[in-house]
Coordinates of C-alpha atoms and ligand atoms in Angstrom, one line a residue:
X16 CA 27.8 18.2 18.9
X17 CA 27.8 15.5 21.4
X18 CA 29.6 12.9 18.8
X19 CA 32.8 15.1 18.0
X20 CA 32.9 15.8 22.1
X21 CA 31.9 13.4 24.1
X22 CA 31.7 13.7 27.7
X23 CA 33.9 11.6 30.1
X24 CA 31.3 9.8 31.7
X25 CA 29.7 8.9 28.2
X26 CA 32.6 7.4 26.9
X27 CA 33.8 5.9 30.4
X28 CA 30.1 4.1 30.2
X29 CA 30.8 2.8 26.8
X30 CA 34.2 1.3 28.5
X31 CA 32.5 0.4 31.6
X32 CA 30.3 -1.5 28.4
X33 CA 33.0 -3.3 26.3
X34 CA 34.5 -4.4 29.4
X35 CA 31.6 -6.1 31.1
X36 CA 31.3 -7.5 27.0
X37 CA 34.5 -8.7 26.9
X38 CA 33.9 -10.8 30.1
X39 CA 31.2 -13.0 28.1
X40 CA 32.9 -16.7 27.1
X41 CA 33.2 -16.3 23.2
X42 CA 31.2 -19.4 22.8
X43 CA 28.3 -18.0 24.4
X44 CA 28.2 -15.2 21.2
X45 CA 28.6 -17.7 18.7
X46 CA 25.6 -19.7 20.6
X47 CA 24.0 -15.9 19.8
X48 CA 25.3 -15.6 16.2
X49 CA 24.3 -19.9 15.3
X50 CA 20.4 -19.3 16.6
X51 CA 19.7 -15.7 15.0
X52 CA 21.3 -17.6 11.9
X53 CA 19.4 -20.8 12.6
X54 CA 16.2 -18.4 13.0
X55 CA 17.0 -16.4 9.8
X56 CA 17.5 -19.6 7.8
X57 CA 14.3 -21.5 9.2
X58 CA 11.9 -18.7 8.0
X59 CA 13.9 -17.8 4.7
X60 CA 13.8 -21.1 3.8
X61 CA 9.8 -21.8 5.0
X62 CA 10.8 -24.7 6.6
X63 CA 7.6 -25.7 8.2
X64 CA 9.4 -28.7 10.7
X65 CA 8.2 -27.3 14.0
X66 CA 4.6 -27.3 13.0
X67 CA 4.6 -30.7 11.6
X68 CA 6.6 -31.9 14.7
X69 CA 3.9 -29.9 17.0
X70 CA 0.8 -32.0 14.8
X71 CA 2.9 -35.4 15.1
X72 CA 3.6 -35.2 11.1
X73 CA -0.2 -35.9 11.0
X74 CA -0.1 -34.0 7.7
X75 CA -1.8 -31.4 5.8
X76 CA -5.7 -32.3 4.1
X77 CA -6.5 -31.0 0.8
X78 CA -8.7 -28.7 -0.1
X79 CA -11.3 -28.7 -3.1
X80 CA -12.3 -26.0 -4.9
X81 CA -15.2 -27.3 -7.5
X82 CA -19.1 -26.5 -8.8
X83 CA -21.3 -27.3 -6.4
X84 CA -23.2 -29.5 -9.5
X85 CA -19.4 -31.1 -10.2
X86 CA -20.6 -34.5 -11.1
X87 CA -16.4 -35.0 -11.6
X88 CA -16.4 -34.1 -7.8
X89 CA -19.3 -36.6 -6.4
X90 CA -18.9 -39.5 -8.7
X91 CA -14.7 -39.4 -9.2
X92 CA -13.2 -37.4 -7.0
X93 CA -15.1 -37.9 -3.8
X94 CA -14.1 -41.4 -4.2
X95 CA -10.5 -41.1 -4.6
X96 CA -8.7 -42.0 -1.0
X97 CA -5.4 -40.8 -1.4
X98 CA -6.7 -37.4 -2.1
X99 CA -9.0 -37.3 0.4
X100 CA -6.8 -38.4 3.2
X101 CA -3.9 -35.7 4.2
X102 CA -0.2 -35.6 2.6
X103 CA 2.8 -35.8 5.1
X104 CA 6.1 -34.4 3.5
X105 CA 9.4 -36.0 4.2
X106 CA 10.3 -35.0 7.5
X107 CA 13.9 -33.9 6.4
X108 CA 12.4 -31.7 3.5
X109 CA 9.8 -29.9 5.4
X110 CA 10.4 -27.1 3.4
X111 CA 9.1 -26.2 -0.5
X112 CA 12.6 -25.0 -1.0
X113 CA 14.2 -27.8 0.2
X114 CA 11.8 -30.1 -1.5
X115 CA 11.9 -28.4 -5.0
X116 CA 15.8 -28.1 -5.0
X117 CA 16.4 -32.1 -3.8
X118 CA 13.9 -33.1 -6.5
X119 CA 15.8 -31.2 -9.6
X120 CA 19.3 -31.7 -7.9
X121 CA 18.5 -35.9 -6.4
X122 CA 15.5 -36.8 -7.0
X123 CA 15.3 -40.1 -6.3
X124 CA 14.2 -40.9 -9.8
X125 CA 13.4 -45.1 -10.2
X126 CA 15.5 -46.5 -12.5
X127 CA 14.0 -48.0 -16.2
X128 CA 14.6 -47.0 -19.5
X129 CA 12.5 -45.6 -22.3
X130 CA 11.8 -47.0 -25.7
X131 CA 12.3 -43.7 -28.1
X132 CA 10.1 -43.3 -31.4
X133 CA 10.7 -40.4 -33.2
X134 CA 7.3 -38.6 -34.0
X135 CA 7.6 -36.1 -37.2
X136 CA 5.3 -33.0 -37.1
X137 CA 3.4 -31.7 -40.7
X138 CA 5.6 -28.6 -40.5
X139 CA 8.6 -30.9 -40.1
X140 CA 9.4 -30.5 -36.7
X141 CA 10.5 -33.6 -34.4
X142 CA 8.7 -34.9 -31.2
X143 CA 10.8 -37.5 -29.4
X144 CA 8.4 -39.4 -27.3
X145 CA 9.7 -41.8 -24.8
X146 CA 7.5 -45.2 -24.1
X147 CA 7.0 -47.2 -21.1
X148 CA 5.0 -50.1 -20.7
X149 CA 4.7 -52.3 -17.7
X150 CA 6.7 -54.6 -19.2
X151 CA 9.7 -52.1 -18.9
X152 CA 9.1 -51.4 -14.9
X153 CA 8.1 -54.8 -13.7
X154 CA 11.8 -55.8 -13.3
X155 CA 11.0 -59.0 -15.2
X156 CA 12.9 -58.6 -18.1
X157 CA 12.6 -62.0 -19.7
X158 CA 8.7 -61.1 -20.2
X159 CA 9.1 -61.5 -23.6
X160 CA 5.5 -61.3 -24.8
X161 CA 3.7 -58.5 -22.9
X162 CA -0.1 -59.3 -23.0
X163 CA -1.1 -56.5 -21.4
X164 CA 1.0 -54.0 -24.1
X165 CA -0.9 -55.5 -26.9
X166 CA -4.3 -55.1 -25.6
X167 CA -5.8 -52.4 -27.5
X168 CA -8.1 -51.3 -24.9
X169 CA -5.0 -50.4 -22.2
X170 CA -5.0 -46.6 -21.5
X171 CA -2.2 -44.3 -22.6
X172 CA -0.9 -42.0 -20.1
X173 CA 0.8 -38.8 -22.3
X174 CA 3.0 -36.7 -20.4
X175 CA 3.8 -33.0 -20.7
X176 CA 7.2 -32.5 -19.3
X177 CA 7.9 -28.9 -17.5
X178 CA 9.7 -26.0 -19.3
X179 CA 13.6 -26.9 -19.6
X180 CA 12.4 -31.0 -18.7
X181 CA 12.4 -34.0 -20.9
X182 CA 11.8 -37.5 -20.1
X183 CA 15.1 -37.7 -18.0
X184 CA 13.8 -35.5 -15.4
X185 CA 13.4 -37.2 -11.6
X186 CA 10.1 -36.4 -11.8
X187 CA 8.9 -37.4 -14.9
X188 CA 10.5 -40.7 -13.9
X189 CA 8.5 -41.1 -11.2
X190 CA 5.3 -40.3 -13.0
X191 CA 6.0 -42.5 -16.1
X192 CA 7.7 -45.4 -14.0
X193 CA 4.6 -45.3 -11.1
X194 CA 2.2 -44.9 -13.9
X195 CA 3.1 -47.8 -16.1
X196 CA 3.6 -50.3 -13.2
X197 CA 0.2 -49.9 -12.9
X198 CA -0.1 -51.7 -16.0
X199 CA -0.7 -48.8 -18.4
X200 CA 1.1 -47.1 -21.3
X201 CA 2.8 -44.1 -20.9
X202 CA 4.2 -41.6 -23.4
X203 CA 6.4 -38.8 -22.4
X204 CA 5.9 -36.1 -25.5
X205 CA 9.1 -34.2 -25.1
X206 CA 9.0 -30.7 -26.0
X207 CA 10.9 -29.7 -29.7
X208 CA 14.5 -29.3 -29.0
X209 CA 14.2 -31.3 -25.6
X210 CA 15.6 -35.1 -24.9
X211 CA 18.4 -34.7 -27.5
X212 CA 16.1 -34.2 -30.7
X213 CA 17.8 -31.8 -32.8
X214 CA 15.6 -28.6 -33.9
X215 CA 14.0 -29.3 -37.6
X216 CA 11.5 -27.0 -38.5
X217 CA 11.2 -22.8 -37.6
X218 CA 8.7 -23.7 -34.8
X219 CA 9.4 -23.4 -31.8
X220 CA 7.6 -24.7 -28.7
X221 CA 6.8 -22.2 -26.2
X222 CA 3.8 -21.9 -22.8
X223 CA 1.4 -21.1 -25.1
X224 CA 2.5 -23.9 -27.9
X225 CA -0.4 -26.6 -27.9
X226 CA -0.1 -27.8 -31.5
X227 CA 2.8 -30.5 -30.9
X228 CA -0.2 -31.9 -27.8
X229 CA -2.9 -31.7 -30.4
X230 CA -0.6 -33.4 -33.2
X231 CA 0.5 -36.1 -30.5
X232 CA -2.9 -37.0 -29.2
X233 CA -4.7 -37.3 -32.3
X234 CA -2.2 -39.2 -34.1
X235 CA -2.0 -41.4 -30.9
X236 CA -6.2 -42.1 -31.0
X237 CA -5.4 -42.5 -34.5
X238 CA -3.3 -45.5 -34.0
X239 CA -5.3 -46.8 -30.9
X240 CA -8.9 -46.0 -31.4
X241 CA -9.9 -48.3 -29.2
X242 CA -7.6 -46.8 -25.9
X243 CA -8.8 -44.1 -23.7
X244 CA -6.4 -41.1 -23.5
X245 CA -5.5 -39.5 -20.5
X246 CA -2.7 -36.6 -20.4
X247 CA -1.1 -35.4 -17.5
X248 CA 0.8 -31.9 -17.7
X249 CA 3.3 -30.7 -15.2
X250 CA 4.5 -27.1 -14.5
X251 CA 4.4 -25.1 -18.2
X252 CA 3.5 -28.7 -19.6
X253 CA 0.4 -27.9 -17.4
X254 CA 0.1 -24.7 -18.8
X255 CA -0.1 -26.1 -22.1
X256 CA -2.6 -29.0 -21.6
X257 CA -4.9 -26.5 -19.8
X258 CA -4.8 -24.2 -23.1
X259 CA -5.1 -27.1 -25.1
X260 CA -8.0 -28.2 -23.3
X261 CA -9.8 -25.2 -23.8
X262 CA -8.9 -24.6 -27.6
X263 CA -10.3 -27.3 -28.2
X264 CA -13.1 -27.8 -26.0
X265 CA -15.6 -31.6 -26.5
X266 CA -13.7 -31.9 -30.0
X267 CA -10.6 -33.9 -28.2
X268 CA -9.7 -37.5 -27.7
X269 CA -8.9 -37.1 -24.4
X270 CA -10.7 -38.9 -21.8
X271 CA -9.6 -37.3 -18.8
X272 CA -6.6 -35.2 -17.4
X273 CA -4.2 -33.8 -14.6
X274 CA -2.7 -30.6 -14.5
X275 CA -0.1 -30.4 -11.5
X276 CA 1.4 -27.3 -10.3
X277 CA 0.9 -25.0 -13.2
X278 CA 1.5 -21.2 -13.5
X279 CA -2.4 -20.4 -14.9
X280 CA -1.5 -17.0 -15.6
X281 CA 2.3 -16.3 -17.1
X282 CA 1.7 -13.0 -16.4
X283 CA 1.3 -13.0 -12.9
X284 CA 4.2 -15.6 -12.7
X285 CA 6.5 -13.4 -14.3
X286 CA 5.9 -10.8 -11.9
X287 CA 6.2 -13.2 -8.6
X288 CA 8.9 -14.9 -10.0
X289 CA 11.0 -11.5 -10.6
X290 CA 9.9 -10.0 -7.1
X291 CA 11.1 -11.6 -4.0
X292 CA 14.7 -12.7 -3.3
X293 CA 14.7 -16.4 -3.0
X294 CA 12.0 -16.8 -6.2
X295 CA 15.2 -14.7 -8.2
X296 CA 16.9 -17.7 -7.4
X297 CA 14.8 -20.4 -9.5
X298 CA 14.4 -17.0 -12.2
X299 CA 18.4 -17.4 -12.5
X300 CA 18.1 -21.5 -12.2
X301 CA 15.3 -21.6 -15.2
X302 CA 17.0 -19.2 -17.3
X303 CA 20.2 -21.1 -17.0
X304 CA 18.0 -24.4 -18.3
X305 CA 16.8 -22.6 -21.2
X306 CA 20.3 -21.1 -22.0
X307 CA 21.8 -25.0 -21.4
X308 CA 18.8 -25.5 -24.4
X309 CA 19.2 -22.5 -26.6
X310 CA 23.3 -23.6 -26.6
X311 CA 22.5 -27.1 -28.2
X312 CA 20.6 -25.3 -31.1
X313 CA 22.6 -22.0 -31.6
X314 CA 22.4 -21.8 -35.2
X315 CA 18.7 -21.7 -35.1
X316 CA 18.8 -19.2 -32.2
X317 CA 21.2 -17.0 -33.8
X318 CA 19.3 -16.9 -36.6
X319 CA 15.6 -16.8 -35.7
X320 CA 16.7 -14.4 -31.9
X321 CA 19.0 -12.5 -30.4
X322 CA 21.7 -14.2 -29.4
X323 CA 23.9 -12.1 -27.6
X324 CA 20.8 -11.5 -25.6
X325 CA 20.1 -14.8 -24.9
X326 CA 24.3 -15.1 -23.5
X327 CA 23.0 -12.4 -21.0
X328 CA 20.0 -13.5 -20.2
X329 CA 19.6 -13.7 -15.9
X330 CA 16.0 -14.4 -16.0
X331 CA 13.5 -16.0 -17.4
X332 CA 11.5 -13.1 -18.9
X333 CA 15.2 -11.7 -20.5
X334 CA 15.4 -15.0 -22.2
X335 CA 11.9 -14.7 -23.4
X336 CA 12.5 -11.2 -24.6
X337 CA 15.7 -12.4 -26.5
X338 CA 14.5 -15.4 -27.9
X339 CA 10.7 -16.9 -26.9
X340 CA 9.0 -13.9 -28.7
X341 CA 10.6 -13.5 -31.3
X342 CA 11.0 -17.1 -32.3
X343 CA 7.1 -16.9 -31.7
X344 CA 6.5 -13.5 -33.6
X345 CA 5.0 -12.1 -30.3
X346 CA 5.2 -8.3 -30.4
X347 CA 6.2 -8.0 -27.1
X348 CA 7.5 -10.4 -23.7
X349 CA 3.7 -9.4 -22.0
X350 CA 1.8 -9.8 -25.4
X351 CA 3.5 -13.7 -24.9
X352 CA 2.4 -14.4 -21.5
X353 CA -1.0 -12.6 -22.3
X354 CA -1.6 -14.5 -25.1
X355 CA -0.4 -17.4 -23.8
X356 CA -1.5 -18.0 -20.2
X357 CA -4.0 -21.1 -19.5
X358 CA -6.3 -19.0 -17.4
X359 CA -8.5 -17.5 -20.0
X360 CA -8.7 -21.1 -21.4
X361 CA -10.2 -22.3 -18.3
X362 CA -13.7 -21.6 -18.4
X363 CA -13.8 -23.6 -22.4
X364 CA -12.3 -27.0 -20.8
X365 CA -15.0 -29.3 -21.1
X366 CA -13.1 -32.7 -20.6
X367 CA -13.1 -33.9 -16.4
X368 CA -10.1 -32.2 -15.2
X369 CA -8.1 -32.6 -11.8
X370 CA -5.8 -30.0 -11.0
X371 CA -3.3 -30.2 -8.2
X372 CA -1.7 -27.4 -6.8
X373 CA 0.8 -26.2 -3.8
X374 CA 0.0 -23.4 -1.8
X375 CA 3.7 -23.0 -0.8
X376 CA 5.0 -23.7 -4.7
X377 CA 8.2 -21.4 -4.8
X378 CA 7.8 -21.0 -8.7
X379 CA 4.4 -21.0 -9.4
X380 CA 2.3 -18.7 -7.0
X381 CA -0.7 -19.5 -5.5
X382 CA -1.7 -15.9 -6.7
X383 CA -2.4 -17.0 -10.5
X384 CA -4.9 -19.7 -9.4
X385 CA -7.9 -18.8 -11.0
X386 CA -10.2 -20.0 -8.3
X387 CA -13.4 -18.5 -9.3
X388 CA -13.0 -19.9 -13.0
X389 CA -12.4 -23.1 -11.7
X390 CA -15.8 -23.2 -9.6
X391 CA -17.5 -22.2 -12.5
X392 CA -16.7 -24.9 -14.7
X393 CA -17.9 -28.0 -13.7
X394 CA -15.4 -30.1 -15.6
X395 CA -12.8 -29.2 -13.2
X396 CA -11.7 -30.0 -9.2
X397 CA -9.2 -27.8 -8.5
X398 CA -7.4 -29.3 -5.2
X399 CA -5.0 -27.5 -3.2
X400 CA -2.4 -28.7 -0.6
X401 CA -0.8 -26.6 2.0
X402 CA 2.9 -27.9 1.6
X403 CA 4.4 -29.6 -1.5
X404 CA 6.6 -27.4 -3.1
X405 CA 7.1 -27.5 -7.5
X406 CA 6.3 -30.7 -8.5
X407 CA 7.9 -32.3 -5.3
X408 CA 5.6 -33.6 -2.4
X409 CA 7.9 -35.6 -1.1
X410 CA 6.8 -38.6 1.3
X411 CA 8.1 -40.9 3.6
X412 CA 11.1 -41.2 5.6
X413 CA 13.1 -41.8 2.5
X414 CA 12.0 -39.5 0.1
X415 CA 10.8 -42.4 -2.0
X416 CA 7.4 -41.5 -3.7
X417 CA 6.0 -37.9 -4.9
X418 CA 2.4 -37.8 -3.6
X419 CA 0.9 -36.2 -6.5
X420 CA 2.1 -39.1 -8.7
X421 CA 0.5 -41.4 -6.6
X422 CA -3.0 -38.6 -6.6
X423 CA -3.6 -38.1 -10.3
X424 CA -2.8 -42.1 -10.9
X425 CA -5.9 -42.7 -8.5
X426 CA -7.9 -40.5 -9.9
X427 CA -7.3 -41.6 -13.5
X428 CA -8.1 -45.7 -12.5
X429 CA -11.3 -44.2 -10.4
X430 CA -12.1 -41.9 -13.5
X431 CA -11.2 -44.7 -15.6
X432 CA -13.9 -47.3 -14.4
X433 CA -16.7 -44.6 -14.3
X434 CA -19.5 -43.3 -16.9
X435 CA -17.7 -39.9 -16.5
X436 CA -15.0 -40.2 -19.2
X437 CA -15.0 -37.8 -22.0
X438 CA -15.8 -39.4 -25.7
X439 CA -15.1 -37.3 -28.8
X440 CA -19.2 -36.8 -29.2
X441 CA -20.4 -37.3 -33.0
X442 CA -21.1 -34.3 -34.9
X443 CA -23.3 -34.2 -37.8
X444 CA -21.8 -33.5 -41.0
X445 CA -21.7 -29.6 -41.6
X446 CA -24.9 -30.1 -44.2
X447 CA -25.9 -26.8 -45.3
X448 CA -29.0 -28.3 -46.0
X449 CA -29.7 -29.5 -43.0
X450 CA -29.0 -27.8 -39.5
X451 CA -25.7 -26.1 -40.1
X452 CA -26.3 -24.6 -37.0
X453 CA -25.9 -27.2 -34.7
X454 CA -22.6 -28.3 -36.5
X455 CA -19.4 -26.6 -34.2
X456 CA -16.6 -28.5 -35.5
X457 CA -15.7 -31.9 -34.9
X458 CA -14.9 -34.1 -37.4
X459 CA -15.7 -37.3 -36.1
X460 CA -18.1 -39.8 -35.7
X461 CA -18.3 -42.1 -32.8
X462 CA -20.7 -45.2 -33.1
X463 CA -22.2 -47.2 -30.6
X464 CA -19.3 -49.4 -30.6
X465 CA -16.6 -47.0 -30.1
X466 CA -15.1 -47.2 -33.6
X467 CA -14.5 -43.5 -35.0
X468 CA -15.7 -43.1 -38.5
X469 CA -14.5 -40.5 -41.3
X470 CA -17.1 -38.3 -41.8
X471 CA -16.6 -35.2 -43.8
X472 CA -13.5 -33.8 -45.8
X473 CA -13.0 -30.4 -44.5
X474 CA -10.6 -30.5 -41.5
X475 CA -9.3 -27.0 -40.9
X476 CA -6.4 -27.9 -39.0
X477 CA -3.9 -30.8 -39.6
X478 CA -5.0 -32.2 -36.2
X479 CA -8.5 -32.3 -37.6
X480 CA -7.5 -35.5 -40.1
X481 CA -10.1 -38.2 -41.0
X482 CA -10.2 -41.4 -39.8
X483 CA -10.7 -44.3 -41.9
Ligands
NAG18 C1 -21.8 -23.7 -11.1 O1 -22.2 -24.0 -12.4 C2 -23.4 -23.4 -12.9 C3 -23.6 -23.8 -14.3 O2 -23.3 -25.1 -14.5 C4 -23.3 -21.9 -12.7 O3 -24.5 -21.2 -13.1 C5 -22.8 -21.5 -11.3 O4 -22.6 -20.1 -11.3 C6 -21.6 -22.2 -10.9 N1 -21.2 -21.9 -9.5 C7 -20.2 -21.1 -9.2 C8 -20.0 -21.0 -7.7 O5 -19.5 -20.6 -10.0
NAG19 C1 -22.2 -42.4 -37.6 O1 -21.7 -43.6 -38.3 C2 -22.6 -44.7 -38.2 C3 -22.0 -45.9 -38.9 O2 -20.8 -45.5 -39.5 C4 -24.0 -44.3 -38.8 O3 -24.9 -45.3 -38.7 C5 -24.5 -43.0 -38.1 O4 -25.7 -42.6 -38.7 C6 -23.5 -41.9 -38.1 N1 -24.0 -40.8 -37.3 C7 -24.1 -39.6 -37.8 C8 -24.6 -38.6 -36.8 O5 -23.9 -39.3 -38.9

């Protein structure tokens, strides 16, 4: 073998090599070893900044995907600028990676506080949801007597918070405080567990869980019958409001909503999520957040789960084997996501929905959009942006403002002062004398003057009350 003998003038060529090697300044190989590394970093990371530099940072457009018949599209959407003109990310953050880990780990969140009411469930659970008013943003804090708060006809904005988020997230804080300086309400509806509540009843929220949303928004048009609702769900929160949505189908309150960067199909997640390198790295990040939240209530956990499993959890679909699926008596971690993903619930929304998505979102993949769902239902615009990261698009030179923020706001004022929001329709009363038929459900009775009138006395959920 030519290895165990090598021939004099092989290995006097290899010498001949090391030597001419050795003659090479040292500097010159780390030059070598700092560009392949720069290289290797630039394309693991995505960073897109040579592209944007190339186009001037003229930024990326978005793109619709909608019903051709979309009277949401021609009569809201198409006259919404901000979505219609491109979206430049942070020059410093052209990456979704970069942009996703500055958000959860900076943020740039604006500074305000919250005014906490404590919302009980009718299984005894506890909501905590977090107020702002534009009294609480517009950095006059003498404003004593808020006229704009106590106008019954101001919209409330409810927010969905992401899966280990609560009202204290950067992000949230930007939605909430950008949302209310526009003079509107805003309610952040924390998840059960989340924003230092303390676990009260044996349910649990979970993707799938829609009955705290339905509780909240009811109760909420309850007390303000006169207020439009809008809810805006981010990341799982979107998840949820899209399932909600389509549970529930005309027999909501809701007058319009925004679903930003969610999963769609928790299947397809989980698989992405598990399957590449750098997406194990949010996996690990997430299942830490839920550990961090399982800790606070480990009797509960210890009782209801697994806990030794949940101590060993790496990822998120270990955690949910542990803990999420048996907490929500789901046979198995697939039958959850199954049952739970927003997807199927797509085609049954019939409220005007935006949804805005990344194509480069490291968590949730563009691969679970369910495009041809989306075109089908004419209630929705699906809008798409080429960069943006989870729940980041960052802008301007200072990382100041989150585009989509800025997106669904415009689109709820334009959606706001059109004929296209939804109203909870009025249903006959289920008279089995009369057409019985045409009766599907709702409970409600909506005059002419937008008052809502009790109408029958069967409601078959709690959500379903009367109104009086
Ligand atoms: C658009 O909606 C109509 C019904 O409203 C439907 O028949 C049609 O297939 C939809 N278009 C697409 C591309 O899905
Ligand atoms: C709804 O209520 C109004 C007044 O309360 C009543 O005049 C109207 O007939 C009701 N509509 C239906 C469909 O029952």
């Amino acid at each position: 073998m030519e290895l165990e003998a090598p021939s004099t003038s092989t290995s006097n060529g290899y010498l001949i090599l090391l030597q001419g090697l050795s003659l090479i300044p040292f500097w010159h190989y780390l030059l070598i070893l700092t560009t392949v590394l720069i290289y290797f970093l630039y394309n693991f990371l995505e960073i897109h900044f040579l592209e944007d530099l190339f186009s001037g940072f003229s930024g990326s457009p978005v793109e619709f995907t909608f019903n051709s018949s979309s009277q949401l599209y021609h009569a809201v959407v198409s006259k919404c600028r901000i979505l219609h003109s491109t979206y430049s990310v942070t020059p410093w953050l052209s990456s979704p990676h970069l942009q996703t880990v500055f958000l959860n780990f900076f943020g740039n969140p604006p500074v305000f506080k919250y005014k906490r009411q404590l919302f009980t469930t009718p299984d005894g659970g506890t909501l905590a949801l977090d107020w702002v008013t534009s009294s609480d943003v517009s950095g006059n804090a003498l404003n004593v007597d808020n006229v704009v708060t106590k106008d019954e006809s101001t919209p409330i904005v409810i927010l969905i918070p992401g899966l280990t988020s609560d009202s204290s997230s950067p992000y949230l804080k930007h939605l909430a405080y950008h949302t209310a300086k526009r003079g509107w309400k805003v309610v952040v509806s924390n998840h059960r567990g989340f924003g230092g509540v303390p676990i009260t009843s044996d349910c649990f929220y979970n993707s799938g869980w829609t009955e705290d949303t339905r509780t909240v928004v009811n109760y909420l048009h309850k007390e303000n019958p006169r207020a439009p609702l809008f809810v805006i769900g981010t990341s799982i929160g979107a998840n949820i409001l899209v399932k909600y949505l389509g549970e529930d189908g005309e027999n909501t309150p809701v007058a319009g909503a925004v679903a930003v960067c969610s999963p769609w199909d928790l299947l397809i997640a989980d698989r992405f999520i598990s399957r590449a390198r750098v997406q194990k790295f949010y996996d690990k990040a997430l299942a830490g957040g839920l550990q961090d939240y399982a800790k606070l209530h480990q009797p509960h956990f210890s009782r209801l789960a697994n806990w030794e499993g949940i101590e060993k959890s790496l990822s998120i679909r270990e955690f949910d084997d542990y803990a999420t699926r048996m907490v929500g008596k789901y046979e198995t971690v697939d039958t959850y996501y199954r049952r739970c993903s927003s997807s199927t619930y797509v085609q049954s929304v019939s409220i005007p929905l935006l949804c805005i998505s990344a194509v480069d979102d490291p968590v949730c993949t563009t691969e679970a959009i369910p495009w041809d769902e989306c075109r089908a239902n004419k209630n929705i615009v699906l809008a798409t942006v080429k960069h943006g990261g989870h729940l980041a698009f960052f802008e301007g030179i200072t990382a100041s403002s989150l585009w989509w923020v800025r997106a669904a706001n415009e689109f709820l004022d334009v959606l706001h002062s059109s004929h296209y929001m939804h109203e909870q329709k009025k249903i006959s009363t289920p008279n089995t004398l009369l057409d019985s038929s045409i009766d599907q459900g709702p409970y409600i009775n909506l005059t002419g003057d937008g008052m809502v009138a009790a109408l029958n006395n069967e409601p078959t959920t709690d959500s379903q009350k009367k109104y009086r």
